C-alpha positions as semicolon CSV with decimal commas, in nm:
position;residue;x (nm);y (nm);z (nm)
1;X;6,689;10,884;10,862
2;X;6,886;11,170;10,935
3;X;7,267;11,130;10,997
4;X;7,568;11,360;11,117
5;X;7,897;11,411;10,920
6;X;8,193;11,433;11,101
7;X;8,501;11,663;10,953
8;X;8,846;11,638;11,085
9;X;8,908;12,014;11,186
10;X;9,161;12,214;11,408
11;X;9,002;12,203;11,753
12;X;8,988;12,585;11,927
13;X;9,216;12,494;12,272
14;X;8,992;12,486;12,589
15;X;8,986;12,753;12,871
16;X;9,307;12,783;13,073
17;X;9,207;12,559;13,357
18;X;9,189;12,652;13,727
19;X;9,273;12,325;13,868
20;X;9,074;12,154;14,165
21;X;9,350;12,031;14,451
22;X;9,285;11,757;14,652
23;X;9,418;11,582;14,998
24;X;9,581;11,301;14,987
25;X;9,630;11,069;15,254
26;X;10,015;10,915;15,224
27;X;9,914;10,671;15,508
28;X;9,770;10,424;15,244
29;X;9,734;10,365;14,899
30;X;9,441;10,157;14,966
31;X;9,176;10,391;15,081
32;X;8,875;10,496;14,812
33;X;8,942;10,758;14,591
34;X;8,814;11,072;14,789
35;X;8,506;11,264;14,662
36;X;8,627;11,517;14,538
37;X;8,882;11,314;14,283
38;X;8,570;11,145;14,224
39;X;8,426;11,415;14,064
40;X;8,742;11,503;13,921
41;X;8,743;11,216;13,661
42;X;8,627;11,400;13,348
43;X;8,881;11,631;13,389
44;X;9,079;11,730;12,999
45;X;8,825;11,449;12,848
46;X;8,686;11,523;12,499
47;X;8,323;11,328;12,401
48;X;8,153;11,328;12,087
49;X;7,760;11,424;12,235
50;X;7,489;11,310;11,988
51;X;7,160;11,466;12,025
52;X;6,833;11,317;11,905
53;X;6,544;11,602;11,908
54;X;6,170;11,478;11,910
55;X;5,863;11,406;12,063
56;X;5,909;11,221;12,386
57;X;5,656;11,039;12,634
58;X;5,581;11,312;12,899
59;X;5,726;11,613;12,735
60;X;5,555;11,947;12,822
61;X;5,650;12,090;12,478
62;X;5,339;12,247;12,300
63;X;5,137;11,974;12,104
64;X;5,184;12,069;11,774
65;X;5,584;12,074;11,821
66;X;5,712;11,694;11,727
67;X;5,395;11,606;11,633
68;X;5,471;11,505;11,280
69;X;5,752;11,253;11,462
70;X;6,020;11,410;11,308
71;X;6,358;11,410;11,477
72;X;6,686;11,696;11,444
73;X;7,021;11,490;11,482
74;X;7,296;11,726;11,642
75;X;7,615;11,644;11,758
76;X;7,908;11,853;11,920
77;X;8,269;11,789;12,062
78;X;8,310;11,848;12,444
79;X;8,534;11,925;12,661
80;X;8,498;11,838;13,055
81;X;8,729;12,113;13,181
82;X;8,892;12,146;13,509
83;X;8,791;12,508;13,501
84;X;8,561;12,646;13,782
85;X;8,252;12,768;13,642
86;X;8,134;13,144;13,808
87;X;7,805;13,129;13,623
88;X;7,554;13,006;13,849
89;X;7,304;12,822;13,709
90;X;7,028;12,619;13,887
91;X;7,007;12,319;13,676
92;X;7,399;12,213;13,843
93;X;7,243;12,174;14,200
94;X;7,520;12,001;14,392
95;X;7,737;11,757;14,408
96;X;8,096;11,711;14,499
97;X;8,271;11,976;14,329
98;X;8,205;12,303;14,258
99;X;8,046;12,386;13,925
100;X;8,302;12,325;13,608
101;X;8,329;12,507;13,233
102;X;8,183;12,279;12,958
103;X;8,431;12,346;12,658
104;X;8,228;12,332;12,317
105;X;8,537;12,251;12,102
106;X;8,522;12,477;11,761
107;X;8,218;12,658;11,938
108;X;7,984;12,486;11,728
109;X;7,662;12,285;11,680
110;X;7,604;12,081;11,354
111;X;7,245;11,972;11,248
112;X;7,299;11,695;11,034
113;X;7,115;11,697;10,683
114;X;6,741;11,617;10,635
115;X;6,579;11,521;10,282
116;X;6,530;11,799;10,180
117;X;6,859;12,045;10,325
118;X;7,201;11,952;10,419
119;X;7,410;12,016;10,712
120;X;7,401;12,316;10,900
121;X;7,632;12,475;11,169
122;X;7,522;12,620;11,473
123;X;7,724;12,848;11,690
124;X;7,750;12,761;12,043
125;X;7,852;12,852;12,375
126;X;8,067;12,693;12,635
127;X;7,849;12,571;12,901
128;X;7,895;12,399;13,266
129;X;7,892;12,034;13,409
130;X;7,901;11,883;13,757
131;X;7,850;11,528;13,919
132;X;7,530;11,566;14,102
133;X;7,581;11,343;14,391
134;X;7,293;11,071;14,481
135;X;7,026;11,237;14,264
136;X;6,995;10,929;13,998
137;X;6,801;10,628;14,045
138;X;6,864;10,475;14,399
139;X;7,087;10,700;14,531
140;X;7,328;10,677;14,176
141;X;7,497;10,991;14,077
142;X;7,453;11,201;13,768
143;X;7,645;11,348;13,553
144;X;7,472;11,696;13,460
145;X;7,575;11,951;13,177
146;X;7,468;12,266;12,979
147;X;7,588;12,454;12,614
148;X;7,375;12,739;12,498
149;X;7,245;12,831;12,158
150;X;7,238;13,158;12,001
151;X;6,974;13,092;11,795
152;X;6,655;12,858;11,759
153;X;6,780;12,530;11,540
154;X;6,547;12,363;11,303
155;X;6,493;12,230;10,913
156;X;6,266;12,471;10,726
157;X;5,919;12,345;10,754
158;X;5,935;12,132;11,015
159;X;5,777;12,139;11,381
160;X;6,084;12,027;11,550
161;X;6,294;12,292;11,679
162;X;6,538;12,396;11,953
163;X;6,495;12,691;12,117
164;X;6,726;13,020;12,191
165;X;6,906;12,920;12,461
166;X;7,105;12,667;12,729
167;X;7,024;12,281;12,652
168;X;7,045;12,045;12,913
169;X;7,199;11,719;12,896
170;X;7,237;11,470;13,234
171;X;7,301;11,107;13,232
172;X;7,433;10,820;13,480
173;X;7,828;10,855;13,583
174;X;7,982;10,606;13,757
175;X;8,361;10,592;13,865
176;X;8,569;10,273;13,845
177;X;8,843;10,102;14,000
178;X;8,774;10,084;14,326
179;X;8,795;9,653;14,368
180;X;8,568;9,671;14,714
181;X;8,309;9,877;14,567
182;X;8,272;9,724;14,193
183;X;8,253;9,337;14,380
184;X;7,910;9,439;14,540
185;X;7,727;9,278;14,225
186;X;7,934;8,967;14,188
187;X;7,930;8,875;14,599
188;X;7,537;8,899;14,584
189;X;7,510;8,700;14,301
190;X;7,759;8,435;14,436
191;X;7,546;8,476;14,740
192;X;7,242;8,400;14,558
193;X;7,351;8,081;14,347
194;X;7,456;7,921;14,672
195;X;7,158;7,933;14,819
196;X;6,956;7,823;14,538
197;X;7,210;7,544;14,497
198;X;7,138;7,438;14,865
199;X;6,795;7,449;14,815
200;X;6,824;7,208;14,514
201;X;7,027;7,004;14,719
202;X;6,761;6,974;14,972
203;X;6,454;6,932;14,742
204;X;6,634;6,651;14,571
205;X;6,648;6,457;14,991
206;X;6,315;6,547;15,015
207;X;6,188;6,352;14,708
208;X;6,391;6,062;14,811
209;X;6,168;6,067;15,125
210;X;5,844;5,883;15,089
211;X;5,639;5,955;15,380
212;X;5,515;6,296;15,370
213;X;5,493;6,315;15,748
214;X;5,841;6,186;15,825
215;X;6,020;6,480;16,043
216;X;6,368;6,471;15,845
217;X;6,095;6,556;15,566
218;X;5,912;6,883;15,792
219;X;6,253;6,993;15,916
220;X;6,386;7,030;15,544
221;X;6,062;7,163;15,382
222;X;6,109;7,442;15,681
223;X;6,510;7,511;15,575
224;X;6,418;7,545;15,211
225;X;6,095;7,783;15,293
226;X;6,337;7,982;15,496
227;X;6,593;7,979;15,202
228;X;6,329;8,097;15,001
229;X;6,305;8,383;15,222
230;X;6,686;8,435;15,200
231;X;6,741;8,373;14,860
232;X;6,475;8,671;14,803
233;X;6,588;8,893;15,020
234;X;6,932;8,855;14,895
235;X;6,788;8,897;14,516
236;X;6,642;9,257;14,623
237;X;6,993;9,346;14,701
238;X;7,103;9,233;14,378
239;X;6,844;9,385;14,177
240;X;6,958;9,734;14,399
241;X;7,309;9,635;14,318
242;X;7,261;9,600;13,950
243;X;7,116;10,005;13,943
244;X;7,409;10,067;14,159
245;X;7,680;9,871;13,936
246;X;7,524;9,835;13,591
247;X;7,630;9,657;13,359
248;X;7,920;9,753;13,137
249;X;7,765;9,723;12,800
250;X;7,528;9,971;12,901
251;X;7,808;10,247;12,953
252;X;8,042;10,464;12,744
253;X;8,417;10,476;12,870
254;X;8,642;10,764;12,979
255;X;8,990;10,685;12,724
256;X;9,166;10,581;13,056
257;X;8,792;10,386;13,182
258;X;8,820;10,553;13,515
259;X;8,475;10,670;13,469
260;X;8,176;10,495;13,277
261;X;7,895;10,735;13,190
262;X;7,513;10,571;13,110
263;X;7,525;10,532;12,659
264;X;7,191;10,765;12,648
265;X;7,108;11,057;12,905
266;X;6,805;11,316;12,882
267;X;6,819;11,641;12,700
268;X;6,567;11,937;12,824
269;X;6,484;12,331;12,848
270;X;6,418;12,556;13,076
271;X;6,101;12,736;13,068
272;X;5,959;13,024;13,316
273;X;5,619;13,007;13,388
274;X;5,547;13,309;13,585
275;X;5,825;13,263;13,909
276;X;5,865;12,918;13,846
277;X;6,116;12,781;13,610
278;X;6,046;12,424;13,460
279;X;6,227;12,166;13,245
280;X;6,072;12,067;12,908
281;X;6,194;11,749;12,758
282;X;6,336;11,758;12,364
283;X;6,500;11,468;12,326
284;X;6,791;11,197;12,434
285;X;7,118;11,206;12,345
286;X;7,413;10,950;12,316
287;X;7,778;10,985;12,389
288;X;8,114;10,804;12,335
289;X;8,479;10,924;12,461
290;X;8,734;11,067;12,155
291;X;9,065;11,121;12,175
292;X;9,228;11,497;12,181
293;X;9,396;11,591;11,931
């Protein structure tokens, strides 16, 4: 298994940023954070993005490329930069502010070592991130970012590679701290174990009751079938919830944890085919928050 060094290096500063304002209401200190501050989260964060290149289910890669189920292992420090980005690119469709500068600190890529060569570095270009707004899984948002490549990366001989050109990365971001809005999950599961208390309560009178056609009996077979009905109804919410509000082990932390992004996000390509442009899948990638130096 493949695995990437990491050297303690001076870090090339980040573009001088151009700074998003926002409004703020001095009426109350209670109201949600606005949208735009929202998106304004990853602002001056650095994460360490890990990159796993390989053969995934429903790729549209040619077939002989990650056939032999070898994988590349990249990783690269970025920067989530305050900057506005001019470069318009149609894979940051959205969202609830204006397109930002990815930083790649030291402008780099590093392909960790395989068995048979060692490390290699990669120069890189800075790239561009958003928050796409309500384009993840039930209405979630996404967190969707870009570096580009001046050259095609790969380990001699093997049928892995990634091409010339921008990479795409996007995973799940979800902002924190907002009491009313993280409580969804616990209140419907609160909900839920009430109810299915009350309906144990009830079964447990019902046994105690020996004629089957006694009507305390009907009247609480007919409150627990329409608990039933509750207590599913209310699980559907949950189950919504839970995509929503997902659990924390399943998320990487901004330093200050105003912002959880999913552990593992998709990376793709662009390819044109004729006038139309699609995405071809090369991987996954994991990331974790890291101080700046």
């Amino acid at each position: 298994t493949s695995s990437t060094t990491t050297e303690n290096e001076e870090l090339l500063p980040a573009p001088a940023p151009i700074v998003f304002t926002e409004t703020k209401d001095k009426s109350s200190s209670t109201k949600k954070k606005s949208m735009k501050s929202m998106a304004n989260l990853l602002d001056e964060t650095r994460w360490k993005v890990s990159l796993s290149i390989g053969r995934e289910p429903g790729t549209w890669m040619p077939a002989e490329w990650g056939k032999s189920g070898q994988r590349l292992n990249l990783s690269f420090t970025a920067e989530f930069t305050p900057s506005q980005l001019f470069d318009r690119d149609d894979f940051l469709r959205g969202g609830y502010a204006n397109s930002k500068i990815l930083h790649v600190v030291n402008n780099e890529i590093k392909l960790g070592p395989s068995i048979t060569e060692g490390e290699r570095r990669y120069k890189a270009k800075d790239g561009g991130w958003q928050v796409s707004r309500g384009d993840g899984p039930m209405g979630t948002d996404l967190l969707r970012f870009y570096v580009e490549v001046d050259e095609r990366i790969a380990h001699g001989g093997g049928d892995v590679y990634v091409p010339r050109g921008r990479v795409y990365s996007s995973c799940g971001y979800f902002p924190f701290g907002d009491d009313a809005v993280s409580s969804v999950k616990e209140r419907f599961a609160k909900d839920l174990k009430e109810i299915v208390d009350e309906m144990a309560d009830l079964q447990e009178k019902k046994d105690e009751i020996k004629n089957p056609f006694n009507l305390d009996g009907i009247k609480i077979s007919r409150e627990i079938y329409r608990l039933n009905r509750e207590a599913e109804k209310v699980n559907g919410k949950l189950n919504f919830a839970m995509v929503k509000e997902p659990d924390k082990g399943l998320l990487r932390f901004s330093k200050d944890g105003d912002v959880g992004l999913t552990k593992e996000g998709g990376v793709c390509c662009q390819v044109s085919k004729g006038v139309v442009m699609e995405y071809h899948i090369l991987g996954r990638f994991s990331i974790s928050s890291v101080d700046r130096d």
